[in-house]
Amino acid sequence: EAVGTSFFPLVAEEDRQAVREKIRRLTPANPVTTAVHQSLSPAGEILWQEWTDRALFDAGGRLVELQSTGRDITEQRRSEASLRESEVRKTAMLESALDCIITIDHEGRIVEFNPAAEKTFGYAARGVLGQPMAELIVPPALRGRHNEAYQRYLGRGGGTLLGRRIEITAMRSDGSEFPAELAITRIRREGAP
């Protein structure tokens, strides 16, 4: 059905001008280009496709043929959009939470430090990311016990504190100590905890 018809009705209307520009930029010196644009299925559904176009020119440099190879990346785009949306939601929750939320990696280094944690502990997030959490907010007298318990947790892959609320002593950036309520949750993922 497509043979002998124009290619452009297959391109989503909002991308047609960009496709025309892409084709105009092809030259004998630069005959290949790759780009992503939206296409229309026969049912009118928007599909994301990645196209590699190869232009064939005659001896006078005039475009005589355009060979296009495309692959459907619609599911990949939908997955990426879903992931971005999930990240935006997570960031909004972290930023607006009234409780301190601190995420650490398997080495005990800070990965996330929300605004409530900044206010409570007196550190700017950009200054603590990648730093050992225990050295910043666990009082010196308690660090040995904390580090031993953390190593035991890593060795066993679980612990008795997960999912429970406990009272601890925490430390601010000025060295002052205060009582805090703590809840620990493990984020399940591939590889190291």
C-alpha positions as YAML, in Angstrom:
chain: A
units: angstrom
residues:
- id: 1
  name: GLU
  ca: [0.00, 0.00, 0.00]
- id: 2
  name: ALA
  ca: [2.89, 2.36, 0.72]
- id: 3
  name: VAL
  ca: [4.78, 1.82, -2.55]
- id: 4
  name: GLY
  ca: [4.51, 4.88, -4.76]
- id: 5
  name: THR
  ca: [3.13, 7.13, -2.01]
- id: 6
  name: SER
  ca: [4.82, 9.93, -0.07]
- id: 7
  name: PHE
  ca: [6.76, 9.05, 3.05]
- id: 8
  name: PHE
  ca: [5.63, 12.15, 4.96]
- id: 9
  name: PRO
  ca: [2.08, 11.05, 5.86]
- id: 10
  name: LEU
  ca: [3.78, 8.27, 7.87]
- id: 11
  name: VAL
  ca: [5.60, 10.88, 9.97]
- id: 12
  name: ALA
  ca: [3.77, 12.44, 12.90]
- id: 13
  name: GLU
  ca: [2.76, 15.99, 11.95]
- id: 14
  name: GLU
  ca: [4.85, 17.65, 14.68]
- id: 15
  name: ASP
  ca: [8.02, 15.96, 13.37]
- id: 16
  name: ARG
  ca: [7.55, 16.47, 9.61]
- id: 17
  name: GLN
  ca: [9.50, 19.75, 9.42]
- id: 18
  name: ALA
  ca: [12.43, 18.25, 11.38]
- id: 19
  name: VAL
  ca: [12.51, 15.26, 9.00]
- id: 20
  name: ARG
  ca: [12.49, 17.57, 5.97]
- id: 21
  name: GLU
  ca: [15.40, 19.55, 7.49]
- id: 22
  name: LYS
  ca: [17.29, 16.33, 8.20]
- id: 23
  name: ILE
  ca: [16.97, 15.26, 4.56]
- id: 24
  name: ARG
  ca: [18.00, 18.73, 3.30]
- id: 25
  name: ARG
  ca: [21.22, 18.54, 5.33]
- id: 26
  name: LEU
  ca: [22.34, 15.33, 3.57]
- id: 27
  name: THR
  ca: [25.17, 15.96, 1.08]
- id: 28
  name: PRO
  ca: [27.55, 13.83, -0.97]
- id: 29
  name: ALA
  ca: [30.17, 14.56, 1.71]
- id: 30
  name: ASN
  ca: [27.73, 13.70, 4.54]
- id: 31
  name: PRO
  ca: [25.29, 11.14, 3.08]
- id: 32
  name: VAL
  ca: [24.22, 9.35, 6.30]
- id: 33
  name: THR
  ca: [22.23, 10.57, 9.30]
- id: 34
  name: THR
  ca: [20.47, 8.95, 12.23]
- id: 35
  name: ALA
  ca: [17.59, 10.54, 14.13]
- id: 36
  name: VAL
  ca: [14.59, 9.64, 16.26]
- id: 37
  name: HIS
  ca: [11.14, 10.84, 15.31]
- id: 38
  name: GLN
  ca: [7.53, 9.94, 15.78]
- id: 39
  name: SER
  ca: [5.68, 7.98, 13.12]
- id: 40
  name: LEU
  ca: [2.07, 7.03, 12.70]
- id: 41
  name: SER
  ca: [0.87, 3.44, 12.63]
- id: 42
  name: PRO
  ca: [-1.89, 2.56, 10.12]
- id: 43
  name: ALA
  ca: [-4.31, 2.90, 13.05]
- id: 44
  name: GLY
  ca: [-3.01, 6.42, 13.80]
- id: 45
  name: GLU
  ca: [-1.07, 5.43, 16.93]
- id: 46
  name: ILE
  ca: [2.11, 7.41, 17.63]
- id: 47
  name: LEU
  ca: [5.23, 5.24, 17.40]
- id: 48
  name: TRP
  ca: [8.78, 6.30, 18.26]
- id: 49
  name: GLN
  ca: [11.28, 5.13, 15.69]
- id: 50
  name: GLU
  ca: [14.99, 5.54, 15.18]
- id: 51
  name: TRP
  ca: [15.83, 6.03, 11.51]
- id: 52
  name: THR
  ca: [19.16, 5.81, 9.71]
- id: 53
  name: ASP
  ca: [18.95, 7.52, 6.34]
- id: 54
  name: ARG
  ca: [21.48, 6.99, 3.55]
- id: 55
  name: ALA
  ca: [21.32, 9.37, 0.60]
- id: 56
  name: LEU
  ca: [22.44, 8.41, -2.90]
- id: 57
  name: PHE
  ca: [23.53, 11.27, -5.15]
- id: 58
  name: ASP
  ca: [24.19, 11.41, -8.89]
- id: 59
  name: ALA
  ca: [27.45, 12.70, -10.38]
- id: 60
  name: GLY
  ca: [26.10, 16.25, -10.25]
- id: 61
  name: GLY
  ca: [25.43, 16.02, -6.49]
- id: 62
  name: ARG
  ca: [21.66, 15.77, -6.86]
- id: 63
  name: LEU
  ca: [19.77, 13.50, -4.45]
- id: 64
  name: VAL
  ca: [18.38, 10.58, -6.43]
- id: 65
  name: GLU
  ca: [17.42, 8.12, -3.71]
- id: 66
  name: LEU
  ca: [17.02, 7.97, 0.05]
- id: 67
  name: GLN
  ca: [17.30, 4.62, 1.78]
- id: 68
  name: SER
  ca: [15.87, 4.62, 5.29]
- id: 69
  name: THR
  ca: [16.17, 1.88, 7.88]
- id: 70
  name: GLY
  ca: [14.07, 2.22, 10.98]
- id: 71
  name: ARG
  ca: [13.57, 0.39, 14.21]
- id: 72
  name: ASP
  ca: [10.69, 0.76, 16.63]
- id: 73
  name: ILE
  ca: [11.80, 2.16, 20.00]
- id: 74
  name: THR
  ca: [8.32, 2.95, 21.32]
- id: 75
  name: GLU
  ca: [8.54, 0.58, 24.30]
- id: 76
  name: GLN
  ca: [12.01, 1.89, 25.16]
- id: 77
  name: ARG
  ca: [10.68, 5.48, 25.07]
- id: 78
  name: ARG
  ca: [7.68, 4.53, 27.22]
- id: 79
  name: SER
  ca: [9.96, 2.83, 29.74]
- id: 80
  name: GLU
  ca: [12.26, 5.87, 29.83]
- id: 81
  name: ALA
  ca: [9.28, 8.19, 30.32]
- id: 82
  name: SER
  ca: [7.92, 5.97, 33.09]
- id: 83
  name: LEU
  ca: [11.32, 5.94, 34.80]
- id: 84
  name: ARG
  ca: [11.61, 9.74, 34.54]
- id: 85
  name: GLU
  ca: [8.10, 10.11, 35.98]
- id: 86
  name: SER
  ca: [8.99, 7.76, 38.84]
- id: 87
  name: GLU
  ca: [12.17, 9.77, 39.54]
- id: 88
  name: VAL
  ca: [10.21, 13.03, 39.57]
- id: 89
  name: ARG
  ca: [7.70, 11.54, 42.04]
- id: 90
  name: LYS
  ca: [10.47, 10.19, 44.27]
- id: 91
  name: THR
  ca: [12.32, 13.52, 44.23]
- id: 92
  name: ALA
  ca: [9.13, 15.40, 45.09]
- id: 93
  name: MET
  ca: [8.51, 13.08, 48.05]
- id: 94
  name: LEU
  ca: [12.08, 13.43, 49.29]
- id: 95
  name: GLU
  ca: [12.06, 17.19, 48.92]
- id: 96
  name: SER
  ca: [8.72, 17.69, 50.66]
- id: 97
  name: ALA
  ca: [9.07, 15.11, 53.44]
- id: 98
  name: LEU
  ca: [9.01, 16.55, 56.95]
- id: 99
  name: ASP
  ca: [11.15, 13.66, 58.21]
- id: 100
  name: CYS
  ca: [14.86, 13.43, 57.50]
- id: 101
  name: ILE
  ca: [15.58, 10.95, 54.73]
- id: 102
  name: ILE
  ca: [19.15, 9.82, 54.29]
- id: 103
  name: THR
  ca: [20.11, 7.10, 51.84]
- id: 104
  name: ILE
  ca: [23.49, 5.39, 52.09]
- id: 105
  name: ASP
  ca: [25.23, 2.86, 49.87]
- id: 106
  name: HIS
  ca: [26.80, -0.45, 50.95]
- id: 107
  name: GLU
  ca: [29.94, 1.43, 52.05]
- id: 108
  name: GLY
  ca: [27.92, 3.67, 54.37]
- id: 109
  name: ARG
  ca: [28.40, 6.74, 52.15]
- id: 110
  name: ILE
  ca: [25.56, 9.22, 51.75]
- id: 111
  name: VAL
  ca: [23.71, 9.00, 48.44]
- id: 112
  name: GLU
  ca: [20.67, 11.17, 49.28]
- id: 113
  name: PHE
  ca: [20.18, 13.82, 51.94]
- id: 114
  name: ASN
  ca: [16.82, 15.59, 51.83]
- id: 115
  name: PRO
  ca: [16.04, 19.20, 52.90]
- id: 116
  name: ALA
  ca: [14.66, 18.04, 56.27]
- id: 117
  name: ALA
  ca: [18.00, 16.31, 56.95]
- id: 118
  name: GLU
  ca: [19.85, 19.48, 55.92]
- id: 119
  name: LYS
  ca: [17.80, 21.53, 58.39]
- id: 120
  name: THR
  ca: [18.05, 18.99, 61.23]
- id: 121
  name: PHE
  ca: [21.73, 18.09, 60.95]
- id: 122
  name: GLY
  ca: [23.05, 21.45, 59.71]
- id: 123
  name: TYR
  ca: [24.79, 20.17, 56.58]
- id: 124
  name: ALA
  ca: [24.15, 21.13, 52.95]
- id: 125
  name: ALA
  ca: [23.35, 18.05, 50.84]
- id: 126
  name: ARG
  ca: [25.98, 18.90, 48.22]
- id: 127
  name: GLY
  ca: [28.64, 18.85, 50.96]
- id: 128
  name: VAL
  ca: [27.73, 15.46, 52.41]
- id: 129
  name: LEU
  ca: [27.02, 13.36, 49.32]
- id: 130
  name: GLY
  ca: [29.66, 10.63, 49.12]
- id: 131
  name: GLN
  ca: [30.73, 11.18, 52.74]
- id: 132
  name: PRO
  ca: [30.57, 8.44, 55.40]
- id: 133
  name: MET
  ca: [27.23, 8.91, 57.17]
- id: 134
  name: ALA
  ca: [28.51, 7.60, 60.51]
- id: 135
  name: GLU
  ca: [31.26, 10.22, 60.69]
- id: 136
  name: LEU
  ca: [28.76, 13.02, 60.23]
- id: 137
  name: ILE
  ca: [25.70, 12.14, 62.31]
- id: 138
  name: VAL
  ca: [26.66, 9.30, 64.67]
- id: 139
  name: PRO
  ca: [28.24, 10.64, 67.88]
- id: 140
  name: PRO
  ca: [31.91, 9.55, 68.30]
- id: 141
  name: ALA
  ca: [31.13, 7.46, 71.38]
- id: 142
  name: LEU
  ca: [28.61, 5.38, 69.38]
- id: 143
  name: ARG
  ca: [30.47, 4.99, 66.06]
- id: 144
  name: GLY
  ca: [32.28, 1.77, 66.99]
- id: 145
  name: ARG
  ca: [29.01, 0.01, 67.85]
- id: 146
  name: HIS
  ca: [27.33, 1.46, 64.78]
- id: 147
  name: ASN
  ca: [30.11, 0.27, 62.46]
- id: 148
  name: GLU
  ca: [30.16, -3.23, 64.00]
- id: 149
  name: ALA
  ca: [26.38, -3.55, 63.63]
- id: 150
  name: TYR
  ca: [26.54, -2.29, 60.05]
- id: 151
  name: GLN
  ca: [29.22, -4.83, 59.11]
- id: 152
  name: ARG
  ca: [27.15, -7.62, 60.71]
- id: 153
  name: TYR
  ca: [24.12, -6.46, 58.71]
- id: 154
  name: LEU
  ca: [26.11, -6.50, 55.46]
- id: 155
  name: GLY
  ca: [27.47, -9.96, 56.25]
- id: 156
  name: ARG
  ca: [24.04, -11.45, 56.94]
- id: 157
  name: GLY
  ca: [22.06, -9.42, 54.42]
- id: 158
  name: GLY
  ca: [19.50, -8.49, 57.04]
- id: 159
  name: GLY
  ca: [19.10, -7.27, 60.55]
- id: 160
  name: THR
  ca: [16.77, -6.96, 63.50]
- id: 161
  name: LEU
  ca: [16.32, -3.19, 63.11]
- id: 162
  name: LEU
  ca: [14.76, -3.26, 59.65]
- id: 163
  name: GLY
  ca: [11.17, -2.05, 59.62]
- id: 164
  name: ARG
  ca: [11.20, -0.99, 63.28]
- id: 165
  name: ARG
  ca: [11.36, 2.43, 64.90]
- id: 166
  name: ILE
  ca: [14.07, 2.87, 67.50]
- id: 167
  name: GLU
  ca: [15.35, 5.78, 69.56]
- id: 168
  name: ILE
  ca: [18.98, 6.74, 69.10]
- id: 169
  name: THR
  ca: [21.31, 9.64, 69.77]
- id: 170
  name: ALA
  ca: [22.28, 11.63, 66.69]
- id: 171
  name: MET
  ca: [24.74, 14.48, 66.16]
- id: 172
  name: ARG
  ca: [24.45, 17.82, 64.37]
- id: 173
  name: SER
  ca: [27.21, 19.52, 62.36]
- id: 174
  name: ASP
  ca: [28.11, 21.66, 65.41]
- id: 175
  name: GLY
  ca: [28.73, 18.49, 67.47]
- id: 176
  name: SER
  ca: [25.59, 18.84, 69.60]
- id: 177
  name: GLU
  ca: [23.77, 15.59, 70.29]
- id: 178
  name: PHE
  ca: [20.01, 15.08, 70.34]
- id: 179
  name: PRO
  ca: [17.53, 12.19, 70.63]
- id: 180
  name: ALA
  ca: [16.14, 10.95, 67.32]
- id: 181
  name: GLU
  ca: [13.73, 8.30, 66.18]
- id: 182
  name: LEU
  ca: [15.11, 6.07, 63.43]
- id: 183
  name: ALA
  ca: [13.51, 3.70, 60.94]
- id: 184
  name: ILE
  ca: [15.72, 1.71, 58.56]
- id: 185
  name: THR
  ca: [14.57, 0.30, 55.25]
- id: 186
  name: ARG
  ca: [16.63, -1.62, 52.74]
- id: 187
  name: ILE
  ca: [16.21, -0.70, 49.08]
- id: 188
  name: ARG
  ca: [16.15, -3.95, 47.12]
- id: 189
  name: ARG
  ca: [18.28, -3.86, 43.95]
- id: 190
  name: GLU
  ca: [20.78, -5.93, 42.02]
- id: 191
  name: GLY
  ca: [24.32, -6.16, 43.35]
- id: 192
  name: ALA
  ca: [25.59, -4.70, 46.58]
- id: 193
  name: PRO
  ca: [22.94, -3.63, 49.13]
...
